[in-house]
XYZ file of C-alpha atoms in Angstrom:
679
model
C -0.047 0.019 0.049
C 1.211 3.608 -0.731
C 1.205 5.246 2.670
C 2.320 8.757 3.561
C 3.206 9.651 7.251
C 2.217 13.233 7.932
C 4.015 14.167 11.052
C 5.007 17.233 13.033
C 8.500 15.661 13.464
C 10.102 12.397 12.408
C 10.290 11.287 15.936
C 10.991 7.844 17.615
C 7.476 6.458 16.958
C 7.218 7.824 13.481
C 10.617 6.233 12.526
C 9.507 2.847 14.275
C 6.258 2.993 11.925
C 8.211 3.912 8.961
C 10.685 1.006 9.363
C 7.956 -1.549 10.079
C 5.826 -0.518 7.170
C 8.661 -0.692 4.672
C 9.716 -4.038 6.146
C 6.004 -5.300 5.673
C 6.205 -4.425 1.867
C 4.423 -1.023 1.956
C 5.532 1.989 -0.109
C 6.142 4.644 2.631
C 7.008 8.355 2.784
C 7.071 11.184 5.167
C 5.909 14.633 5.055
C 6.653 17.163 7.831
C 3.819 19.454 8.912
C 5.761 22.656 7.838
C 2.648 24.601 6.832
C -0.684 23.803 5.293
C 0.212 24.803 1.810
C 3.333 22.383 1.727
C 1.185 19.620 3.310
C -1.497 19.963 0.691
C 0.915 20.133 -2.188
C 2.943 17.083 -0.866
C -0.284 15.035 -0.521
C -1.571 15.813 -3.914
C 1.805 14.995 -5.511
C 2.088 11.676 -3.641
C -1.529 10.643 -3.927
C -1.294 8.099 -1.137
C -3.803 5.425 -0.525
C -3.733 6.156 3.110
C -2.317 8.741 5.346
C -1.109 8.055 8.803
C -0.370 10.539 11.535
C 1.522 8.960 14.240
C 2.863 12.040 15.748
C 1.030 15.266 14.680
C 0.489 18.383 16.870
C -1.008 20.379 13.948
C -4.488 20.321 12.472
C -4.931 18.366 9.203
C -6.025 20.782 6.474
C -9.612 20.035 5.318
C -8.418 19.853 1.792
C -6.348 16.736 2.819
C -8.853 14.693 4.905
C -11.822 15.434 2.714
C -10.204 13.673 -0.223
C -7.717 11.241 1.290
C -8.268 8.841 4.182
C -6.339 10.176 7.089
C -6.044 8.341 10.408
C -4.477 10.062 13.478
C -2.738 7.938 16.167
C -3.865 9.598 19.566
C -2.135 8.743 22.697
C -5.338 8.289 24.680
C -7.981 5.707 24.959
C -11.404 5.968 23.254
C -13.296 8.921 24.760
C -10.104 10.900 25.558
C -9.525 13.983 23.521
C -7.092 16.898 23.905
C -3.322 17.709 23.429
C -2.120 16.771 27.071
C -3.469 13.159 27.209
C -0.368 11.624 28.741
C 0.175 14.640 31.194
C -3.331 14.156 32.696
C -2.818 10.307 32.729
C 0.398 10.532 34.831
C -0.640 13.458 36.954
C -3.954 11.851 38.022
C -2.144 8.429 38.485
C -4.530 6.627 36.038
C -4.464 2.857 36.539
C -4.671 2.241 32.860
C -4.565 4.190 29.585
C -4.617 3.644 25.880
C -4.033 4.462 22.260
C -6.741 5.311 19.596
C -6.570 5.282 15.697
C -9.265 7.824 14.577
C -10.071 9.471 11.373
C -9.395 13.014 10.710
C -12.517 15.295 10.765
C -13.075 19.067 11.517
C -13.062 18.678 15.124
C -9.700 17.432 16.580
C -9.661 13.893 18.135
C -13.514 13.426 17.415
C -13.464 11.404 14.311
C -14.670 7.794 13.877
C -12.429 5.192 15.286
C -10.357 2.510 13.463
C -8.608 0.893 16.194
C -7.869 1.145 19.982
C -5.772 -0.503 22.617
C -5.555 -0.308 26.341
C -2.658 -1.083 28.825
C -1.949 -0.920 32.498
C -0.125 2.079 33.811
C 3.011 1.653 35.726
C 2.479 1.837 39.510
C 5.487 4.289 39.966
C 5.052 7.604 38.094
C 6.758 7.325 34.655
C 8.454 9.985 32.737
C 6.267 11.139 29.998
C 8.768 10.248 27.496
C 9.260 6.833 28.869
C 5.556 6.087 28.703
C 5.402 7.477 25.152
C 8.360 5.435 23.939
C 7.313 2.209 25.763
C 3.581 1.226 26.233
C 2.135 3.967 24.088
C 4.425 3.149 21.088
C 3.846 -0.510 21.466
C 0.062 -0.052 21.388
C 0.336 2.451 18.540
C 2.202 -0.073 16.561
C -0.672 -2.603 16.981
C -3.174 0.096 16.081
C -1.259 0.961 12.843
C -1.252 -2.572 11.575
C -4.831 -2.940 12.408
C -5.634 0.250 10.467
C -3.431 -1.134 7.473
C -5.585 -4.429 7.572
C -8.875 -2.592 7.678
C -7.870 -0.195 5.022
C -7.385 -3.123 2.617
C -10.941 -4.215 3.289
C -13.442 -2.389 0.924
C -16.377 -3.080 3.286
C -14.822 -1.528 6.388
C -16.164 1.559 8.000
C -14.768 3.031 11.229
C -16.949 3.271 14.229
C -18.382 6.631 15.301
C -16.726 7.809 18.450
C -20.111 8.375 20.107
C -20.797 4.657 19.614
C -17.616 3.364 21.230
C -17.703 1.879 24.703
C -15.495 3.890 27.037
C -13.163 1.194 28.482
C -10.852 3.417 30.600
C -12.183 5.278 33.651
C -11.851 9.053 33.459
C -11.249 9.128 29.628
C -12.997 12.361 28.381
C -12.238 15.560 26.448
C -9.768 17.680 28.391
C -7.939 21.047 27.679
C -4.425 21.596 27.251
C -2.675 21.305 30.860
C -1.496 24.691 32.076
C 1.263 25.555 34.589
C -1.300 26.072 37.143
C -2.439 22.410 36.807
C 1.191 21.423 37.113
C 2.186 23.659 40.127
C 3.333 22.274 43.551
C 4.710 23.404 46.799
C 8.111 22.121 48.011
C 6.279 21.267 51.177
C 4.194 18.545 49.391
C 5.196 14.921 49.594
C 8.017 13.715 47.540
C 5.882 11.432 45.356
C 3.481 14.116 44.463
C 6.391 16.382 43.274
C 8.007 13.627 41.310
C 4.723 12.840 39.631
C 4.089 16.327 38.704
C 7.658 16.829 37.093
C 7.528 13.475 35.309
C 4.215 14.369 33.787
C 5.796 17.319 32.177
C 9.160 15.933 31.515
C 10.492 16.537 27.846
C 8.219 19.528 27.605
C 7.085 21.908 29.004
C 8.633 21.252 32.589
C 7.284 22.587 35.872
C 7.776 26.079 36.742
C 9.205 26.467 40.347
C 11.852 28.531 42.341
C 15.254 27.182 43.480
C 17.777 29.257 45.072
C 15.861 32.478 44.441
C 15.801 31.576 40.694
C 12.590 30.922 38.630
C 13.261 27.666 36.631
C 11.449 24.855 34.904
C 12.175 21.407 36.434
C 12.854 18.154 34.814
C 14.402 14.681 35.439
C 12.980 14.016 38.960
C 14.027 11.200 41.157
C 13.161 10.344 44.860
C 16.058 11.186 47.152
C 16.906 9.684 50.660
C 17.502 12.841 52.833
C 14.852 13.771 55.307
C 14.291 16.642 57.882
C 15.405 19.817 55.966
C 13.549 22.931 55.168
C 11.307 22.319 52.048
C 12.892 23.926 48.904
C 16.560 24.022 50.451
C 19.277 22.749 48.386
C 20.824 19.731 50.315
C 23.481 18.195 47.873
C 24.798 17.848 44.179
C 25.810 14.941 42.171
C 26.732 14.332 38.700
C 24.834 17.528 37.437
C 21.881 17.178 39.691
C 20.873 18.786 42.793
C 19.005 17.374 45.806
C 16.101 19.515 47.159
C 14.282 19.000 50.425
C 10.473 18.354 50.279
C 7.871 18.005 52.807
C 8.474 14.398 53.740
C 11.940 13.764 52.197
C 13.853 14.965 49.179
C 13.795 14.917 45.381
C 16.847 15.021 42.806
C 16.476 17.346 39.961
C 18.740 16.377 37.183
C 17.925 19.126 34.669
C 16.566 22.708 34.748
C 15.593 25.495 32.222
C 15.811 29.104 33.302
C 12.389 30.937 33.079
C 13.617 33.162 30.509
C 15.703 30.403 28.890
C 15.261 28.296 25.613
C 16.632 24.828 26.605
C 17.304 22.761 29.614
C 20.758 22.089 31.055
C 22.179 19.898 33.978
C 21.015 21.596 37.175
C 24.281 22.310 38.523
C 25.342 24.016 35.197
C 22.351 26.323 35.207
C 22.478 27.159 38.957
C 26.192 27.756 38.859
C 25.934 30.338 35.859
C 26.381 34.127 36.373
C 24.402 34.956 33.321
C 21.194 32.963 34.160
C 18.572 35.133 36.037
C 19.794 38.284 34.535
C 17.758 38.184 31.138
C 20.021 35.740 29.544
C 18.790 32.919 27.328
C 20.268 30.296 29.422
C 23.769 30.151 28.106
C 26.468 29.581 30.544
C 28.542 32.835 30.866
C 31.604 33.251 33.101
C 31.229 31.523 36.345
C 30.505 33.642 39.399
C 32.161 30.954 41.661
C 28.879 29.046 41.746
C 27.428 31.245 44.440
C 24.091 29.477 44.362
C 25.915 26.176 45.081
C 28.767 27.350 47.043
C 27.669 25.783 50.290
C 26.049 22.834 48.689
C 28.082 19.644 49.376
C 28.968 17.445 46.505
C 27.748 13.810 47.100
C 29.613 11.461 44.845
C 28.382 7.885 44.438
C 30.839 5.533 42.745
C 29.407 3.128 40.214
C 29.748 0.016 42.227
C 28.180 1.542 45.553
C 24.982 0.042 46.992
C 22.409 2.248 48.447
C 19.519 1.227 50.838
C 16.809 3.224 48.804
C 16.190 5.351 45.755
C 18.987 7.587 44.768
C 20.216 9.615 41.707
C 22.724 7.536 39.787
C 23.563 7.705 36.081
C 25.973 4.787 36.075
C 25.809 1.456 37.933
C 28.192 -1.589 38.206
C 27.285 -4.969 39.606
C 28.546 -8.432 39.069
C 26.902 -11.800 39.169
C 29.513 -14.598 39.013
C 31.672 -14.412 35.921
C 29.550 -11.554 34.452
C 30.026 -7.827 35.061
C 27.099 -5.526 34.366
C 27.839 -1.824 33.682
C 24.640 0.098 33.097
C 24.470 3.828 32.114
C 21.473 6.028 31.656
C 21.940 9.618 30.668
C 19.019 12.026 30.252
C 17.740 11.803 26.770
C 21.049 9.983 25.850
C 22.997 13.060 25.734
C 26.727 12.397 26.791
C 28.694 15.555 28.050
C 32.488 15.486 28.468
C 31.888 14.821 32.134
C 29.389 11.987 31.505
C 32.066 10.429 29.188
C 34.810 10.522 31.732
C 32.723 9.066 34.362
C 31.700 6.229 32.226
C 35.202 5.671 31.067
C 36.356 5.362 34.774
C 33.506 3.020 35.437
C 34.363 0.956 32.366
C 38.079 0.755 33.392
C 36.879 -0.347 36.831
C 34.671 -3.104 35.314
C 37.245 -4.219 32.932
C 39.827 -4.652 35.731
C 37.621 -7.175 37.637
C 38.154 -10.886 37.327
C 35.030 -11.486 35.222
C 34.756 -13.302 31.788
C 31.917 -11.137 30.310
C 31.302 -7.450 30.649
C 28.008 -6.215 29.446
C 27.553 -2.427 28.657
C 23.950 -1.659 28.800
C 22.370 1.677 28.023
C 18.925 2.973 29.269
C 15.565 1.538 28.284
C 14.440 4.758 26.684
C 17.635 5.573 24.878
C 21.129 3.885 24.579
C 22.981 6.951 23.635
C 22.710 9.775 21.215
C 26.186 10.876 21.268
C 27.678 14.166 22.388
C 25.768 16.797 24.418
C 24.580 19.423 22.043
C 22.760 21.497 24.815
C 25.824 21.685 27.003
C 27.918 22.588 23.918
C 25.510 25.265 22.817
C 25.543 26.712 26.301
C 29.274 26.765 26.846
C 31.259 30.081 26.470
C 33.632 28.382 24.036
C 31.198 26.049 22.165
C 33.869 24.932 19.716
C 36.303 23.927 22.666
C 33.312 22.278 24.411
C 32.550 20.286 21.457
C 36.180 19.334 20.892
C 36.581 18.111 24.587
C 33.304 16.152 24.318
C 34.214 14.269 21.130
C 37.724 13.324 22.492
C 36.093 12.209 25.745
C 33.432 9.947 24.082
C 36.256 8.629 21.765
C 38.261 7.330 24.886
C 35.213 5.175 25.836
C 35.087 3.927 22.107
C 38.813 2.971 22.297
C 38.416 1.050 25.627
C 35.561 -1.141 24.193
C 37.516 -1.813 21.007
C 40.879 -2.909 22.823
C 39.448 -4.611 25.918
C 40.712 -8.205 25.750
C 40.204 -9.123 29.442
C 36.521 -9.903 28.927
C 34.145 -10.676 26.205
C 32.327 -7.205 25.787
C 28.607 -7.122 24.917
C 27.043 -3.813 24.276
C 23.215 -3.800 24.767
C 20.971 -1.404 23.058
C 17.967 -1.572 25.213
C 16.871 1.730 23.906
C 17.140 3.471 20.564
C 20.285 5.319 19.559
C 21.524 7.968 17.228
C 24.708 9.082 15.388
C 27.637 8.686 17.665
C 25.525 6.927 20.170
C 25.064 4.195 17.592
C 28.911 4.109 16.897
C 29.583 4.044 20.635
C 28.633 0.382 21.032
C 29.871 -0.988 17.764
C 33.374 -1.718 19.225
C 32.027 -4.421 21.374
C 32.554 -8.088 20.582
C 28.814 -8.788 20.532
C 26.051 -6.237 19.965
C 22.667 -6.960 21.191
C 19.569 -5.025 20.710
C 16.070 -4.954 22.002
C 13.220 -5.497 19.455
C 11.348 -2.374 18.515
C 14.259 -0.006 19.016
C 15.448 2.213 16.146
C 19.012 3.099 15.190
C 20.131 5.995 13.224
C 23.702 5.040 12.161
C 24.709 8.344 10.481
C 25.813 11.876 11.220
C 23.563 14.840 10.188
C 24.484 17.986 12.255
C 27.251 19.479 10.131
C 29.861 17.165 11.658
C 31.998 14.531 9.912
C 31.707 12.182 13.056
C 34.213 10.390 14.927
C 33.553 7.706 17.805
C 36.176 5.582 15.917
C 33.251 4.572 13.452
C 35.611 4.473 10.453
C 37.283 1.537 12.229
C 34.227 -0.234 13.540
C 31.285 0.298 11.238
C 32.890 -1.171 8.051
C 34.195 -4.164 9.998
C 30.492 -4.848 10.865
C 28.698 -4.366 7.859
C 31.389 -3.936 5.003
C 32.665 -0.818 3.503
C 29.902 -0.488 0.847
C 27.007 -0.885 3.270
C 28.880 1.531 5.771
C 29.023 4.211 3.115
C 25.292 3.696 2.211
C 24.199 3.947 5.815
C 26.100 7.175 6.244
C 24.763 8.611 2.917
C 21.316 7.596 3.137
C 20.590 8.929 6.478
C 17.767 6.718 7.215
C 16.675 4.889 10.414
C 17.233 1.254 10.687
C 15.105 -1.168 12.901
C 16.685 -3.733 15.206
C 15.731 -6.579 12.863
C 17.160 -4.887 9.797
C 20.179 -3.958 11.788
C 20.682 -7.673 12.398
C 20.174 -8.506 8.776
C 22.925 -6.015 7.901
C 25.394 -7.283 10.571
C 25.087 -3.913 12.493
C 23.876 -5.965 15.541
C 24.329 -9.695 16.251
C 21.465 -10.543 18.399
C 17.957 -9.256 18.864
C 15.953 -9.786 22.155
C 12.378 -9.473 23.184
C 10.606 -6.209 23.186
C 9.218 -6.351 26.713
C 12.040 -4.610 29.043
C 11.871 -7.452 31.681
C 11.844 -10.278 29.141
C 14.811 -8.434 27.444
C 16.753 -8.368 30.747
C 16.223 -12.127 31.194
C 17.171 -12.859 27.659
C 20.325 -10.617 28.021
C 21.345 -12.454 31.205
C 21.137 -15.679 29.379
C 23.156 -14.422 26.467
C 25.857 -13.101 28.920
C 26.004 -16.494 30.756
C 26.253 -18.352 27.606
C 29.323 -16.458 26.692
C 30.798 -16.839 30.308
C 31.910 -20.357 29.764
C 35.689 -20.211 30.665
C 36.892 -22.040 27.583
C 34.661 -20.144 25.193
C 35.524 -16.933 26.683
C 39.223 -17.596 26.632
C 39.046 -18.443 22.848
C 37.188 -15.258 22.083
C 39.533 -13.077 24.085
C 42.610 -14.659 22.282
C 41.171 -14.336 18.894
C 40.418 -10.726 19.621
C 43.908 -9.932 20.853
C 45.448 -11.624 17.803
C 43.095 -9.719 15.503
C 44.019 -6.389 16.978
C 47.660 -7.170 17.010
C 47.474 -7.989 13.213
C 46.000 -4.506 12.259
C 48.554 -3.017 9.889
C 46.899 0.462 10.338
C 46.924 1.562 14.014
C 43.868 2.641 15.645
C 45.344 6.045 16.449
C 45.366 6.664 12.516
C 41.542 6.239 12.342
C 41.120 8.702 15.388
C 43.537 11.100 14.128
C 41.839 11.236 10.633
C 38.318 11.634 12.209
C 39.393 14.418 14.585
C 41.146 16.231 11.716
C 37.965 16.369 9.950
C 36.069 17.371 13.082
C 38.429 20.169 13.806
C 37.211 21.769 10.626
C 33.722 21.292 11.429
C 34.008 22.515 15.124
C 36.432 25.303 14.933
C 35.999 26.112 11.180
C 32.255 25.524 11.048
C 32.733 24.601 7.403
C 29.290 22.704 7.307
C 27.132 24.751 9.426
C 27.538 22.918 12.805
C 26.867 26.058 14.861
C 23.619 26.999 13.034
C 22.415 23.378 13.019
C 23.137 22.929 16.633
C 21.336 26.037 17.527
C 18.323 25.064 15.537
C 18.164 21.722 17.157
C 18.512 22.694 20.824
C 15.957 25.464 20.368
C 13.569 23.127 18.682
C 13.349 25.324 15.572
C 10.480 24.259 13.455
C 11.550 22.395 10.399
C 11.206 24.173 7.008
C 11.215 21.306 4.741
C 10.976 17.567 4.474
C 14.444 15.863 3.844
C 14.452 14.566 0.278
C 15.495 10.982 1.547
C 12.079 10.734 3.420
C 9.914 11.860 0.649
C 7.567 9.390 -1.119
C 8.142 9.322 -4.803
C 5.474 11.040 -6.981
C 3.017 8.665 -8.497
C 3.887 8.298 -12.148
C 1.367 9.801 -14.657
C -0.971 6.939 -15.686
C -0.643 5.243 -12.449
C -3.217 7.275 -10.489
C -6.149 4.830 -10.126
C -5.674 3.945 -6.461
C -5.210 7.223 -4.964
C -7.411 10.300 -4.231
C -10.313 7.997 -4.337
C -13.354 8.625 -1.978
C -12.895 7.855 1.695
C -13.814 4.216 2.152
C -12.563 2.818 -1.344
C -10.327 -0.188 -1.168
C -6.531 0.396 -1.403
C -4.256 -1.977 -3.392
C -0.705 -2.650 -2.387
C 1.393 -3.939 -5.408
C 4.989 -3.514 -4.556
C 7.272 -6.166 -2.991
C 9.208 -5.441 0.361
C 12.347 -6.168 -1.500
C 11.806 -2.998 -3.640
C 11.852 -0.878 -0.560
C 14.317 -2.533 1.834
C 18.005 -1.772 1.718
C 19.575 -4.041 -0.668
C 21.311 -7.321 0.618
C 25.125 -7.556 0.553
C 27.178 -10.426 -0.301
C 29.232 -12.417 2.245
C 32.255 -10.882 0.670
C 31.127 -7.443 1.974
C 30.252 -8.365 5.518
C 29.944 -11.414 7.793
C 26.621 -13.470 7.121
C 23.919 -12.299 9.581
C 23.023 -16.037 10.188
C 26.477 -16.579 11.393
C 26.669 -16.578 15.418
C 28.672 -13.640 16.719
C 31.020 -15.958 18.588
C 31.823 -17.864 15.439
C 32.612 -14.621 13.678
C 34.953 -13.545 16.563
C 36.701 -16.790 16.403
C 37.164 -16.642 12.666
C 38.227 -13.049 12.798
C 36.444 -10.537 10.436
C 38.681 -9.314 7.933
C 37.101 -6.329 6.332
C 39.231 -3.336 6.667
C 38.149 0.241 5.656
C 38.752 3.937 6.144
C 37.119 7.224 6.881
C 34.324 8.820 5.408
C 31.627 11.424 5.755
C 29.291 13.833 7.595
C 27.931 14.383 11.122
C 25.295 14.953 13.832
C 25.499 14.218 17.457
C 23.425 13.764 20.350
C 19.610 14.287 20.533
C 18.031 16.276 23.517
C 14.332 15.457 23.120
C 13.356 12.598 20.941
C 10.347 14.296 19.362
C 12.455 16.469 17.168
C 13.461 16.244 13.451
C 17.055 16.747 12.891
C 17.919 19.413 10.246
C 19.784 18.069 7.439
C 23.205 19.649 6.681
C 24.882 18.762 3.447
C 28.370 17.346 4.031
C 30.566 16.065 1.291
C 31.605 12.444 1.747
C 34.883 10.694 1.284
C 34.289 7.131 0.190
C 35.112 4.044 2.250
C 37.893 2.004 0.765
C 39.835 -1.027 1.816
C 43.179 -0.332 3.662
C 46.086 -2.670 3.301
C 48.909 -0.341 4.368
C 49.313 2.867 5.991
C 50.227 4.587 2.719
C 46.866 3.537 1.280
C 44.857 5.652 3.693
C 43.242 8.520 1.434
C 44.303 11.982 2.334
C 41.952 14.040 4.602
C 40.043 16.354 2.452
C 41.223 19.970 2.754
C 40.231 21.716 6.013
C 38.401 25.030 6.005
C 40.642 27.621 7.795
C 40.038 28.164 11.335
C 39.258 31.789 10.639
C 36.476 30.983 7.986
């Protein structure tokens, strides 16, 4: 079927739908809701058989829904209406919630219903983004495929909303939630405050006051401290501050100044002189951190156990021969400080007498690379970006060169750009079903993370170049077929954790682990081009992007962190215009039967020969024993970290340098001429 995704941003759910429909054999394109005229023109040019809106904040123009079947995926159960569905559900501690696929009509969220799903809500207040990327997204996918099946039935008619049974208690039309609805007092119980902040996480945050500064609060976690004056700052740790509440305390990881435009680690914002003086939230010269001068630092090493809830970004534990290093950075953004702490934890974990080391990211996000918000806020943005990329590279090097353990990187959540490349240096790469990887750079940066060493060794030089050039999302299953990942585990987080444990234990056999470690050490020793060369080449390119701004990194970064509205749809996402003479199936009256006539093979990435990459069916351990032999060199463009995952990344043109096989150092292609620093 010819399907057009009409979306406000090509966010995580939209990417997941795009991947799944393409893999199911549908002809899929994307149109960003830039303005009504662009949307109308794009729809008429594409003439889709069905329009799906998995993430749309804008009203669908009548000229579209009156002539083309348009189905909205609404993050609320039947009977729910309004733009703040998840905010209300979390704030009011709903016991269950749902997703509804409804047809676009004049009144928003009031159209006839195509499909609906319900699910139990977590007992503990979830972050809005966690709820959206987990249960909501899973229910939405089920609705999408039900819609596709019904759209193929010429006799199907959606059910009027007034005739649907209300399955979820409290589902009703509600207005947009305002700050007055979100407000709390610091004298309130901790659970109440955490729930309010998490219901607003991502956007817009909850307005409050800290240290005589008006801020929006995000990233809330219960603390252990008790007995202090509500609202007092009690401690700081890894960028977060601990604030006293009516019955305990709460950690706040991120804040945004009331007059600011983007969020930052709480200690960065509170320690900035410019904040609160009419600035936009950037970090000007330090004033000695006056707001934090008497706030003690409360470090918590990765392997330390606590008796209750606590703010912690990195955790290490061991079970027998397996070491588990888990990290979970807000929105997957990794600043230089995050990278240094993760590097220290990895080195600690690698120094233990374990046989397997599992590096696992968060369930929401594995990693999105360097921290663009922190870079944008820095007084010296170029210097901050440079320090950040060198710090993340140090982690990548440790993964690649670790021979004491079999290293497994586990993508429990989605990843983008350098965050994808971060885990590729592991011996075995595992992913949770349903996640999406964006293995390319698209922010005016060439990219680093030693990807010119790791990516071609996993997928072959040709496929590596195509992934970078195409700039398209890849599902976990497709990543496995390409060789980007080795194993794909179940979707449910608890089932994935059990599956990952079994995978780690399987490779913890002493003889098997020793064989893999020896093979890896031999393979690294046999490299004719030192790892340093790959990094030096990448950093030479990055220096031109960060200091010379040759490809518009500064403007692209600014647009990204300020959530600038997209001005157009990237060409690689657009659906091809229907050829003249092939217009029988589209533009028909609502209710006519669609016809799908293209094979999945026409739309999926073309397969590669065994000569280009290891066969996807070959067990990862066998490939490690055999020693993958592909060697390739540097190449192309760059984007980094993602702050909130509901944003479209602005495309920035960067000229590629092709991958090629490397036999000797002299064969490494020369780095393309750098833009002068003064440019």
